[in-house]
Amino acid sequence: MGRTIKIDPVSRIEGHAHITLHLDDAGNIDDAKFHLTQFRGFEKFCEGRPFPEMPALTARTCGICPVSHLVASSKACDHLLSVTIPPTAVNLRRVMNLAQLIQSHALSYFHLSSADLLLGMDSDPKSRNLFGLLKVDPQLAKDGIRLRQIGQTVIEMLGGKKIHPGWMVPGGVSGPLSEDSRTAMLAMIPEGLDIAERTFESFKDLIGKFPEEIQHFGNFPTMFLSLITPRGGLEHYDGFFRIKDADGKIVDDMVPLEEYQRIIGEAVEPYSYMKFPYYLPMGYPDGIYRVGPLARLNNCDFCGTKQADQALDEFRALQHDRPVSSSFHFHFARLVEIIFALERMKELLESPHILDTRVRARARGNNDEGIGVAEAPRGTLIHHYKTDDDGLITWANLIIATGHNNLAMNRGIKQAAEHFVDGNHLQEGMLNRVEAVIRCFDPCLSCASHAFGQMPLRIELHDSRGNVVDQMVR
Amino acid sequence: MSEAHKITLATAWLDGCSGCHMSFLDLDQRLIELAEKVDVVYSPIVDTKELPPVVDVGILEGAVSTEEDLHKARMFRGRCQFLISLGDCAVSGNVPSMRNTFDLDDVLDRAFVENVQAQPGRPSESLPTLLRTVLPIHHVVQVDLFVQGCPPSADTIWQVLTELMAGNTPDPTQFTRFGA
Amino acid sequence: MTHPPAATNPAPKVRVVTLKIDDHDVGARETDSILEIAQANGIRIPSLCYLDGLSTWGACRLCMVEIEGFSKPVSACSTTATEGMKITTNSARLKRYRRMILELLFAERNHVCSVCVSNGHCELQDLAAECGMDHVRVPYRNATYTIDSSHDLFRVDHNRCVVCTRCVRVCDEIEGAHTWDVMGRGVNCQVITDLNQPWGDSQSCTSCGKCVQVCPTGALVKKGTAAGEMEKHDDFVPYLAQMRKRQ
């Protein structure tokens, strides 16, 4: 009977979780488990609701990426309506989705993770946060605040609110873009790009300080799942599924979004309220894959915008012959995507028809089943609904971006724990590294808790009789 | 103002979507001003994980839906001089409470048995027990201030905090409402 | 629409009375209700089941006022003015009562404002804000209610119904169809279409939509509306009521 170290809660992530590290008698890591401790049950309590309410309802899954849920849900509802929505509506939805990508990635990098990178993994936990960062590197902290604000402001201009906007509805969007809003949005983009480029450059300087972390933060072969455009480009709103293996070989390509059930299965483990999606043809748990910014950049052939494509080249250079395998580089990929999102948003806002007033297709329910898929900041998000003849939801399945990474997060913390944690001589910084692996994945656990803490971090080492032999509290 | 005189603030999320905390972060540049007056001693956005024994202001987001939430709500009430219930989930149960009209077993089975292709079964190992009924925070502990909204806007949160820092008791109904 | 055409038959002579509402001296016809007098003089009394143009129901009790010399409050909508009345509309006791009524309304059904189609356009939500009802102290019932979405154009969601019966009255008194009625007693009280048949099967419903427009909450709505999109317009009611009287 070995001992258990409990990291509770994992902090500076979005949601409720704890980690248990299971040690053998010699004090070596035997197993590591990531426990999601919240469960809400959207898949059931949506039952009976009218489908046009689903975008706003399912958006409450998450306060960081409500827009992702709006997109996936609205697309599932478009499918229920059986309509092709006006092209301007598609582009406006894309703008909001990109704005969210910017704010969410900014939050993950600046507000949650940069304290580890700038202040150090072993720095004083009392000031290892955004406020501590404000003292040590005020420019970076202010950049982060501003970048996130730019994303949030675009969302507000479109949807009336920064968090849980309405506006995205079955059939399109509820109102067109005003000339004034377009002008104001475009005016913020150069500033955003300056911040994004500046941060990207400073991050590249930083990574030299973290060779061990890069080597041991969830660095192992897995497949990657993401959406791509019909031409193989970086995509966040629509397109097709692509799955690549660790060697860069395409395993499955151009899979229509409606066929997700052919490639994705979900498993349950008794120790988490978060499910474990896997690549169905390979079975569980062999069908392990990762999603999110790292997967999207590994999978796509190109970004499609100038500065982002240059940054993509630098990303590829991290691991020449194959996809980038270290989960540490989720951060790298995130910064590339911020650049892309700003550039792409500019293109969309400058397109001639973006102010068109025809932005909503009106129809009643014409299908009794609808599937909507999009790329959330953290990865591929799937909403699948069935309705009765009167348009009331009878069944719902949500596969959440963070969930896809569940297998990889569990394996990632085990790898980091094996390398950094000495079960006989615990130090706070060791455990912070285990948490930092999770931060790389930027999990969105309130999403995953469609199934989501804050308890003191108390680490106890028990001997085989259950007696506490060592403990620490932070 | 010296460090010693800073107001201490603790925040936590229970069963919610974290949107209220995100709205707090939407204070943006005002966060810098806040940091001069307030010491965030415990929060999901910082690493200090032990809730201090005495805290000036506590903010709870989300409804009470697990044994762990219940424990946290009681701990906050016990240690915070002034406890704020932030957002509709905390104040009314909101969306999380929508599961209350279903049987919990059915809710769990939809997620972990019906919609699953491998190893179906209800998780329970090292996990907090779910309460049969999701409750607003004030139904389990006494709350001093209610701030509605889904989420309350950053301006609302700023109004509430600045009033409190000035030593006044704010009236959030003047600038927010259920569903705002 | 506030000034409908004069009736062809001269109305019977009514006396004019003077009274005091919250220290305002006001004059009114003796047939006028306190609520009508207050509204005509720009004095706000919260109300929910009352709607200008429909018969008075007096059920929601939100418009309770105090009259000097009366030990119990009375409903302003169903009490007519008399000479020399002294009325208080907003005492501490009335505020307390109104707040409790609103808490009970919120606890009875399943009102989730944030995701409601009427979010931002709901009388119940506005009343909660107006009356300072910032949380519900009583336990929520969490009772299961169904949604009837069988009608081609409209939907009824009993989770959001406050049983004000405006729909029943407008359907009967203005449209003349009497599709809507009420069944059950106490907490089991519920609005129904025809003899509690699916709305879509109703033989009497003319699909005029008046019930939807007068519904104060998101209970009766147009189909296809997403959260926050259901805005109601009930200002046609007094005009139609006047026109019906002329016929």
PDB file of N, CA and C in Angstrom, chain C residues 169-240:
ATOM      1  N   ARG C 169     -58.444  36.341 -19.486  1.00  0.00           N
ATOM      2  CA  ARG C 169     -59.362  37.475 -19.631  1.00  0.00           C
ATOM      3  C   ARG C 169     -59.325  38.090 -21.026  1.00  0.00           C
ATOM      4  N   VAL C 170     -58.128  38.231 -21.600  1.00  0.00           N
ATOM      5  CA  VAL C 170     -58.071  38.872 -22.921  1.00  0.00           C
ATOM      6  C   VAL C 170     -58.730  37.980 -23.959  1.00  0.00           C
ATOM      7  N   CYS C 171     -58.567  36.672 -23.799  1.00  0.00           N
ATOM      8  CA  CYS C 171     -59.129  35.714 -24.757  1.00  0.00           C
ATOM      9  C   CYS C 171     -60.650  35.723 -24.668  1.00  0.00           C
ATOM     10  N   ASP C 172     -61.151  35.811 -23.463  1.00  0.00           N
ATOM     11  CA  ASP C 172     -62.603  35.806 -23.259  1.00  0.00           C
ATOM     12  C   ASP C 172     -63.225  37.162 -23.570  1.00  0.00           C
ATOM     13  N   GLU C 173     -62.627  38.223 -23.008  1.00  0.00           N
ATOM     14  CA  GLU C 173     -63.284  39.527 -23.036  1.00  0.00           C
ATOM     15  C   GLU C 173     -63.011  40.321 -24.313  1.00  0.00           C
ATOM     16  N   ILE C 174     -61.875  40.137 -24.897  1.00  0.00           N
ATOM     17  CA  ILE C 174     -61.522  40.929 -26.078  1.00  0.00           C
ATOM     18  C   ILE C 174     -61.649  40.093 -27.355  1.00  0.00           C
ATOM     19  N   GLU C 175     -60.985  38.929 -27.397  1.00  0.00           N
ATOM     20  CA  GLU C 175     -61.074  38.105 -28.594  1.00  0.00           C
ATOM     21  C   GLU C 175     -62.410  37.375 -28.659  1.00  0.00           C
ATOM     22  N   GLY C 176     -62.989  37.039 -27.484  1.00  0.00           N
ATOM     23  CA  GLY C 176     -64.275  36.341 -27.465  1.00  0.00           C
ATOM     24  C   GLY C 176     -64.177  34.858 -27.734  1.00  0.00           C
ATOM     25  N   ALA C 177     -62.973  34.300 -27.633  1.00  0.00           N
ATOM     26  CA  ALA C 177     -62.798  32.874 -27.932  1.00  0.00           C
ATOM     27  C   ALA C 177     -62.869  31.999 -26.678  1.00  0.00           C
ATOM     28  N   HIS C 178     -62.426  32.529 -25.581  1.00  0.00           N
ATOM     29  CA  HIS C 178     -62.360  31.783 -24.312  1.00  0.00           C
ATOM     30  C   HIS C 178     -61.652  30.435 -24.459  1.00  0.00           C
ATOM     31  N   THR C 179     -60.533  30.486 -25.170  1.00  0.00           N
ATOM     32  CA  THR C 179     -59.707  29.284 -25.273  1.00  0.00           C
ATOM     33  C   THR C 179     -59.044  28.993 -23.931  1.00  0.00           C
ATOM     34  N   TRP C 180     -58.597  30.039 -23.273  1.00  0.00           N
ATOM     35  CA  TRP C 180     -57.856  29.894 -22.016  1.00  0.00           C
ATOM     36  C   TRP C 180     -58.785  29.827 -20.821  1.00  0.00           C
ATOM     37  N   ASP C 181     -58.433  29.027 -19.877  1.00  0.00           N
ATOM     38  CA  ASP C 181     -59.127  29.017 -18.596  1.00  0.00           C
ATOM     39  C   ASP C 181     -58.144  28.513 -17.535  1.00  0.00           C
ATOM     40  N   VAL C 182     -58.659  28.321 -16.330  1.00  0.00           N
ATOM     41  CA  VAL C 182     -57.799  27.934 -15.221  1.00  0.00           C
ATOM     42  C   VAL C 182     -58.314  26.620 -14.656  1.00  0.00           C
ATOM     43  N   MET C 183     -57.409  25.711 -14.345  1.00  0.00           N
ATOM     44  CA  MET C 183     -57.830  24.487 -13.666  1.00  0.00           C
ATOM     45  C   MET C 183     -57.023  24.302 -12.379  1.00  0.00           C
ATOM     46  N   GLY C 184     -57.575  23.500 -11.498  1.00  0.00           N
ATOM     47  CA  GLY C 184     -56.861  23.174 -10.267  1.00  0.00           C
ATOM     48  C   GLY C 184     -57.017  24.264  -9.227  1.00  0.00           C
ATOM     49  N   ARG C 185     -56.609  23.945  -8.012  1.00  0.00           N
ATOM     50  CA  ARG C 185     -56.722  24.901  -6.915  1.00  0.00           C
ATOM     51  C   ARG C 185     -55.374  25.084  -6.253  1.00  0.00           C
ATOM     52  N   GLY C 186     -55.232  26.211  -5.578  1.00  0.00           N
ATOM     53  CA  GLY C 186     -54.014  26.461  -4.813  1.00  0.00           C
ATOM     54  C   GLY C 186     -52.778  26.345  -5.679  1.00  0.00           C
ATOM     55  N   VAL C 187     -51.808  25.611  -5.170  1.00  0.00           N
ATOM     56  CA  VAL C 187     -50.528  25.533  -5.852  1.00  0.00           C
ATOM     57  C   VAL C 187     -50.637  24.735  -7.145  1.00  0.00           C
ATOM     58  N   ASN C 188     -51.721  23.979  -7.292  1.00  0.00           N
ATOM     59  CA  ASN C 188     -51.907  23.200  -8.514  1.00  0.00           C
ATOM     60  C   ASN C 188     -52.646  23.964  -9.606  1.00  0.00           C
ATOM     61  N   CYS C 189     -52.945  25.225  -9.329  1.00  0.00           N
ATOM     62  CA  CYS C 189     -53.637  26.078 -10.278  1.00  0.00           C
ATOM     63  C   CYS C 189     -52.781  26.262 -11.531  1.00  0.00           C
ATOM     64  N   GLN C 190     -53.414  26.139 -12.679  1.00  0.00           N
ATOM     65  CA  GLN C 190     -52.647  26.221 -13.915  1.00  0.00           C
ATOM     66  C   GLN C 190     -53.541  26.698 -15.040  1.00  0.00           C
ATOM     67  N   VAL C 191     -53.023  27.508 -15.964  1.00  0.00           N
ATOM     68  CA  VAL C 191     -53.836  27.908 -17.111  1.00  0.00           C
ATOM     69  C   VAL C 191     -53.874  26.762 -18.114  1.00  0.00           C
ATOM     70  N   ILE C 192     -55.032  26.609 -18.767  1.00  0.00           N
ATOM     71  CA  ILE C 192     -55.193  25.531 -19.745  1.00  0.00           C
ATOM     72  C   ILE C 192     -55.834  26.071 -21.009  1.00  0.00           C
ATOM     73  N   THR C 193     -55.684  25.341 -22.093  1.00  0.00           N
ATOM     74  CA  THR C 193     -56.393  25.675 -23.323  1.00  0.00           C
ATOM     75  C   THR C 193     -57.517  24.658 -23.517  1.00  0.00           C
ATOM     76  N   ASP C 194     -58.670  25.162 -23.908  1.00  0.00           N
ATOM     77  CA  ASP C 194     -59.887  24.344 -24.018  1.00  0.00           C
ATOM     78  C   ASP C 194     -60.053  23.481 -22.766  1.00  0.00           C
ATOM     79  N   LEU C 195     -60.313  22.212 -22.933  1.00  0.00           N
ATOM     80  CA  LEU C 195     -60.501  21.377 -21.746  1.00  0.00           C
ATOM     81  C   LEU C 195     -59.199  20.669 -21.398  1.00  0.00           C
ATOM     82  N   ASN C 196     -58.166  21.462 -21.201  1.00  0.00           N
ATOM     83  CA  ASN C 196     -56.818  20.957 -20.921  1.00  0.00           C
ATOM     84  C   ASN C 196     -56.327  20.040 -22.035  1.00  0.00           C
ATOM     85  N   GLN C 197     -56.547  20.497 -23.277  1.00  0.00           N
ATOM     86  CA  GLN C 197     -56.014  19.785 -24.439  1.00  0.00           C
ATOM     87  C   GLN C 197     -54.787  20.522 -24.939  1.00  0.00           C
ATOM     88  N   PRO C 198     -53.965  19.857 -25.734  1.00  0.00           N
ATOM     89  CA  PRO C 198     -52.816  20.591 -26.295  1.00  0.00           C
ATOM     90  C   PRO C 198     -53.302  21.816 -27.058  1.00  0.00           C
ATOM     91  N   TRP C 199     -52.581  22.907 -26.869  1.00  0.00           N
ATOM     92  CA  TRP C 199     -52.959  24.170 -27.508  1.00  0.00           C
ATOM     93  C   TRP C 199     -53.108  23.995 -29.029  1.00  0.00           C
ATOM     94  N   GLY C 200     -52.213  23.220 -29.596  1.00  0.00           N
ATOM     95  CA  GLY C 200     -52.247  23.012 -31.041  1.00  0.00           C
ATOM     96  C   GLY C 200     -53.507  22.310 -31.512  1.00  0.00           C
ATOM     97  N   ASP C 201     -54.180  21.584 -30.622  1.00  0.00           N
ATOM     98  CA  ASP C 201     -55.408  20.885 -30.985  1.00  0.00           C
ATOM     99  C   ASP C 201     -56.643  21.729 -30.712  1.00  0.00           C
ATOM    100  N   SER C 202     -56.465  22.923 -30.182  1.00  0.00           N
ATOM    101  CA  SER C 202     -57.620  23.720 -29.762  1.00  0.00           C
ATOM    102  C   SER C 202     -58.507  24.093 -30.950  1.00  0.00           C
ATOM    103  N   GLN C 203     -59.813  23.834 -30.779  1.00  0.00           N
ATOM    104  CA  GLN C 203     -60.774  24.209 -31.813  1.00  0.00           C
ATOM    105  C   GLN C 203     -61.174  25.673 -31.679  1.00  0.00           C
ATOM    106  N   SER C 204     -61.028  26.220 -30.465  1.00  0.00           N
ATOM    107  CA  SER C 204     -61.512  27.579 -30.229  1.00  0.00           C
ATOM    108  C   SER C 204     -60.469  28.654 -30.495  1.00  0.00           C
ATOM    109  N   CYS C 205     -59.205  28.295 -30.412  1.00  0.00           N
ATOM    110  CA  CYS C 205     -58.135  29.294 -30.547  1.00  0.00           C
ATOM    111  C   CYS C 205     -58.115  29.861 -31.956  1.00  0.00           C
ATOM    112  N   THR C 206     -58.098  31.191 -32.043  1.00  0.00           N
ATOM    113  CA  THR C 206     -58.052  31.844 -33.350  1.00  0.00           C
ATOM    114  C   THR C 206     -56.635  32.224 -33.749  1.00  0.00           C
ATOM    115  N   SER C 207     -55.666  31.845 -32.934  1.00  0.00           N
ATOM    116  CA  SER C 207     -54.252  32.174 -33.177  1.00  0.00           C
ATOM    117  C   SER C 207     -54.027  33.674 -33.287  1.00  0.00           C
ATOM    118  N   CYS C 208     -54.841  34.463 -32.581  1.00  0.00           N
ATOM    119  CA  CYS C 208     -54.716  35.921 -32.689  1.00  0.00           C
ATOM    120  C   CYS C 208     -53.476  36.436 -31.969  1.00  0.00           C
ATOM    121  N   GLY C 209     -53.029  35.698 -30.940  1.00  0.00           N
ATOM    122  CA  GLY C 209     -51.794  36.083 -30.252  1.00  0.00           C
ATOM    123  C   GLY C 209     -51.965  37.128 -29.164  1.00  0.00           C
ATOM    124  N   LYS C 210     -53.210  37.508 -28.852  1.00  0.00           N
ATOM    125  CA  LYS C 210     -53.388  38.532 -27.799  1.00  0.00           C
ATOM    126  C   LYS C 210     -52.872  38.034 -26.453  1.00  0.00           C
ATOM    127  N   CYS C 211     -53.123  36.752 -26.192  1.00  0.00           N
ATOM    128  CA  CYS C 211     -52.689  36.181 -24.917  1.00  0.00           C
ATOM    129  C   CYS C 211     -51.173  36.323 -24.745  1.00  0.00           C
ATOM    130  N   VAL C 212     -50.459  36.137 -25.860  1.00  0.00           N
ATOM    131  CA  VAL C 212     -48.997  36.233 -25.796  1.00  0.00           C
ATOM    132  C   VAL C 212     -48.583  37.666 -25.456  1.00  0.00           C
ATOM    133  N   GLN C 213     -49.262  38.620 -26.104  1.00  0.00           N
ATOM    134  CA  GLN C 213     -48.875  40.023 -25.910  1.00  0.00           C
ATOM    135  C   GLN C 213     -49.166  40.535 -24.501  1.00  0.00           C
ATOM    136  N   VAL C 214     -50.213  40.003 -23.866  1.00  0.00           N
ATOM    137  CA  VAL C 214     -50.551  40.514 -22.532  1.00  0.00           C
ATOM    138  C   VAL C 214     -49.840  39.755 -21.406  1.00  0.00           C
ATOM    139  N   CYS C 215     -49.263  38.603 -21.729  1.00  0.00           N
ATOM    140  CA  CYS C 215     -48.582  37.809 -20.699  1.00  0.00           C
ATOM    141  C   CYS C 215     -47.400  38.609 -20.139  1.00  0.00           C
ATOM    142  N   PRO C 216     -47.341  38.791 -18.827  1.00  0.00           N
ATOM    143  CA  PRO C 216     -46.296  39.661 -18.261  1.00  0.00           C
ATOM    144  C   PRO C 216     -44.907  39.010 -18.224  1.00  0.00           C
ATOM    145  N   THR C 217     -44.841  37.704 -18.396  1.00  0.00           N
ATOM    146  CA  THR C 217     -43.555  36.993 -18.274  1.00  0.00           C
ATOM    147  C   THR C 217     -43.245  36.239 -19.560  1.00  0.00           C
ATOM    148  N   GLY C 218     -42.322  35.311 -19.487  1.00  0.00           N
ATOM    149  CA  GLY C 218     -41.973  34.475 -20.637  1.00  0.00           C
ATOM    150  C   GLY C 218     -42.803  33.210 -20.728  1.00  0.00           C
ATOM    151  N   ALA C 219     -43.974  33.193 -20.085  1.00  0.00           N
ATOM    152  CA  ALA C 219     -44.794  31.981 -20.112  1.00  0.00           C
ATOM    153  C   ALA C 219     -45.443  31.770 -21.466  1.00  0.00           C
ATOM    154  N   LEU C 220     -46.027  32.837 -22.021  1.00  0.00           N
ATOM    155  CA  LEU C 220     -46.623  32.755 -23.346  1.00  0.00           C
ATOM    156  C   LEU C 220     -45.757  33.544 -24.312  1.00  0.00           C
ATOM    157  N   VAL C 221     -45.245  32.852 -25.323  1.00  0.00           N
ATOM    158  CA  VAL C 221     -44.280  33.500 -26.214  1.00  0.00           C
ATOM    159  C   VAL C 221     -44.503  33.071 -27.651  1.00  0.00           C
ATOM    160  N   LYS C 222     -43.922  33.863 -28.554  1.00  0.00           N
ATOM    161  CA  LYS C 222     -43.897  33.478 -29.954  1.00  0.00           C
ATOM    162  C   LYS C 222     -42.815  32.417 -30.141  1.00  0.00           C
ATOM    163  N   LYS C 223     -43.092  31.420 -30.945  1.00  0.00           N
ATOM    164  CA  LYS C 223     -42.069  30.410 -31.198  1.00  0.00           C
ATOM    165  C   LYS C 223     -40.934  31.006 -32.032  1.00  0.00           C
ATOM    166  N   GLY C 224     -39.768  30.414 -31.899  1.00  0.00           N
ATOM    167  CA  GLY C 224     -38.629  30.865 -32.694  1.00  0.00           C
ATOM    168  C   GLY C 224     -37.846  31.980 -32.019  1.00  0.00           C
ATOM    169  N   THR C 225     -38.303  32.441 -30.860  1.00  0.00           N
ATOM    170  CA  THR C 225     -37.579  33.503 -30.171  1.00  0.00           C
ATOM    171  C   THR C 225     -36.461  32.907 -29.316  1.00  0.00           C
ATOM    172  N   ALA C 226     -35.302  33.528 -29.375  1.00  0.00           N
ATOM    173  CA  ALA C 226     -34.176  33.116 -28.537  1.00  0.00           C
ATOM    174  C   ALA C 226     -34.191  33.948 -27.253  1.00  0.00           C
ATOM    175  N   ALA C 227     -33.276  33.640 -26.323  1.00  0.00           N
ATOM    176  CA  ALA C 227     -33.244  34.307 -25.017  1.00  0.00           C
ATOM    177  C   ALA C 227     -33.246  35.826 -25.182  1.00  0.00           C
ATOM    178  N   GLY C 228     -34.138  36.484 -24.444  1.00  0.00           N
ATOM    179  CA  GLY C 228     -34.177  37.941 -24.436  1.00  0.00           C
ATOM    180  C   GLY C 228     -34.872  38.561 -25.624  1.00  0.00           C
ATOM    181  N   GLU C 229     -35.360  37.729 -26.557  1.00  0.00           N
ATOM    182  CA  GLU C 229     -35.916  38.300 -27.790  1.00  0.00           C
ATOM    183  C   GLU C 229     -37.410  38.576 -27.742  1.00  0.00           C
ATOM    184  N   MET C 230     -38.078  38.078 -26.704  1.00  0.00           N
ATOM    185  CA  MET C 230     -39.540  38.172 -26.667  1.00  0.00           C
ATOM    186  C   MET C 230     -39.993  39.471 -26.017  1.00  0.00           C
ATOM    187  N   GLU C 231     -40.303  40.453 -26.856  1.00  0.00           N
ATOM    188  CA  GLU C 231     -40.847  41.707 -26.346  1.00  0.00           C
ATOM    189  C   GLU C 231     -42.348  41.713 -26.547  1.00  0.00           C
ATOM    190  N   LYS C 232     -43.058  42.195 -25.523  1.00  0.00           N
ATOM    191  CA  LYS C 232     -44.521  42.186 -25.586  1.00  0.00           C
ATOM    192  C   LYS C 232     -45.055  43.603 -25.806  1.00  0.00           C
ATOM    193  N   HIS C 233     -46.214  43.686 -26.456  1.00  0.00           N
ATOM    194  CA  HIS C 233     -46.872  44.976 -26.661  1.00  0.00           C
ATOM    195  C   HIS C 233     -48.344  44.829 -26.329  1.00  0.00           C
ATOM    196  N   ASP C 234     -48.747  45.401 -25.188  1.00  0.00           N
ATOM    197  CA  ASP C 234     -50.137  45.216 -24.760  1.00  0.00           C
ATOM    198  C   ASP C 234     -50.942  46.516 -24.783  1.00  0.00           C
ATOM    199  N   ASP C 235     -50.400  47.554 -25.430  1.00  0.00           N
ATOM    200  CA  ASP C 235     -51.101  48.838 -25.388  1.00  0.00           C
ATOM    201  C   ASP C 235     -52.331  48.878 -26.298  1.00  0.00           C
ATOM    202  N   PHE C 236     -52.542  47.831 -27.072  1.00  0.00           N
ATOM    203  CA  PHE C 236     -53.752  47.768 -27.907  1.00  0.00           C
ATOM    204  C   PHE C 236     -55.000  47.422 -27.080  1.00  0.00           C
ATOM    205  N   VAL C 237     -54.788  46.885 -25.874  1.00  0.00           N
ATOM    206  CA  VAL C 237     -55.910  46.313 -25.126  1.00  0.00           C
ATOM    207  C   VAL C 237     -56.998  47.361 -24.757  1.00  0.00           C
ATOM    208  N   PRO C 238     -56.621  48.512 -24.174  1.00  0.00           N
ATOM    209  CA  PRO C 238     -57.676  49.476 -23.810  1.00  0.00           C
ATOM    210  C   PRO C 238     -58.477  49.931 -25.023  1.00  0.00           C
ATOM    211  N   TYR C 239     -57.803  50.087 -26.146  1.00  0.00           N
ATOM    212  CA  TYR C 239     -58.491  50.527 -27.366  1.00  0.00           C
ATOM    213  C   TYR C 239     -59.504  49.482 -27.825  1.00  0.00           C
ATOM    214  N   LEU C 240     -59.058  48.246 -27.900  1.00  0.00           N
ATOM    215  CA  LEU C 240     -59.975  47.185 -28.322  1.00  0.00           C
ATOM    216  C   LEU C 240     -61.128  47.048 -27.337  1.00  0.00           C
TER     217      LEU C 240
END
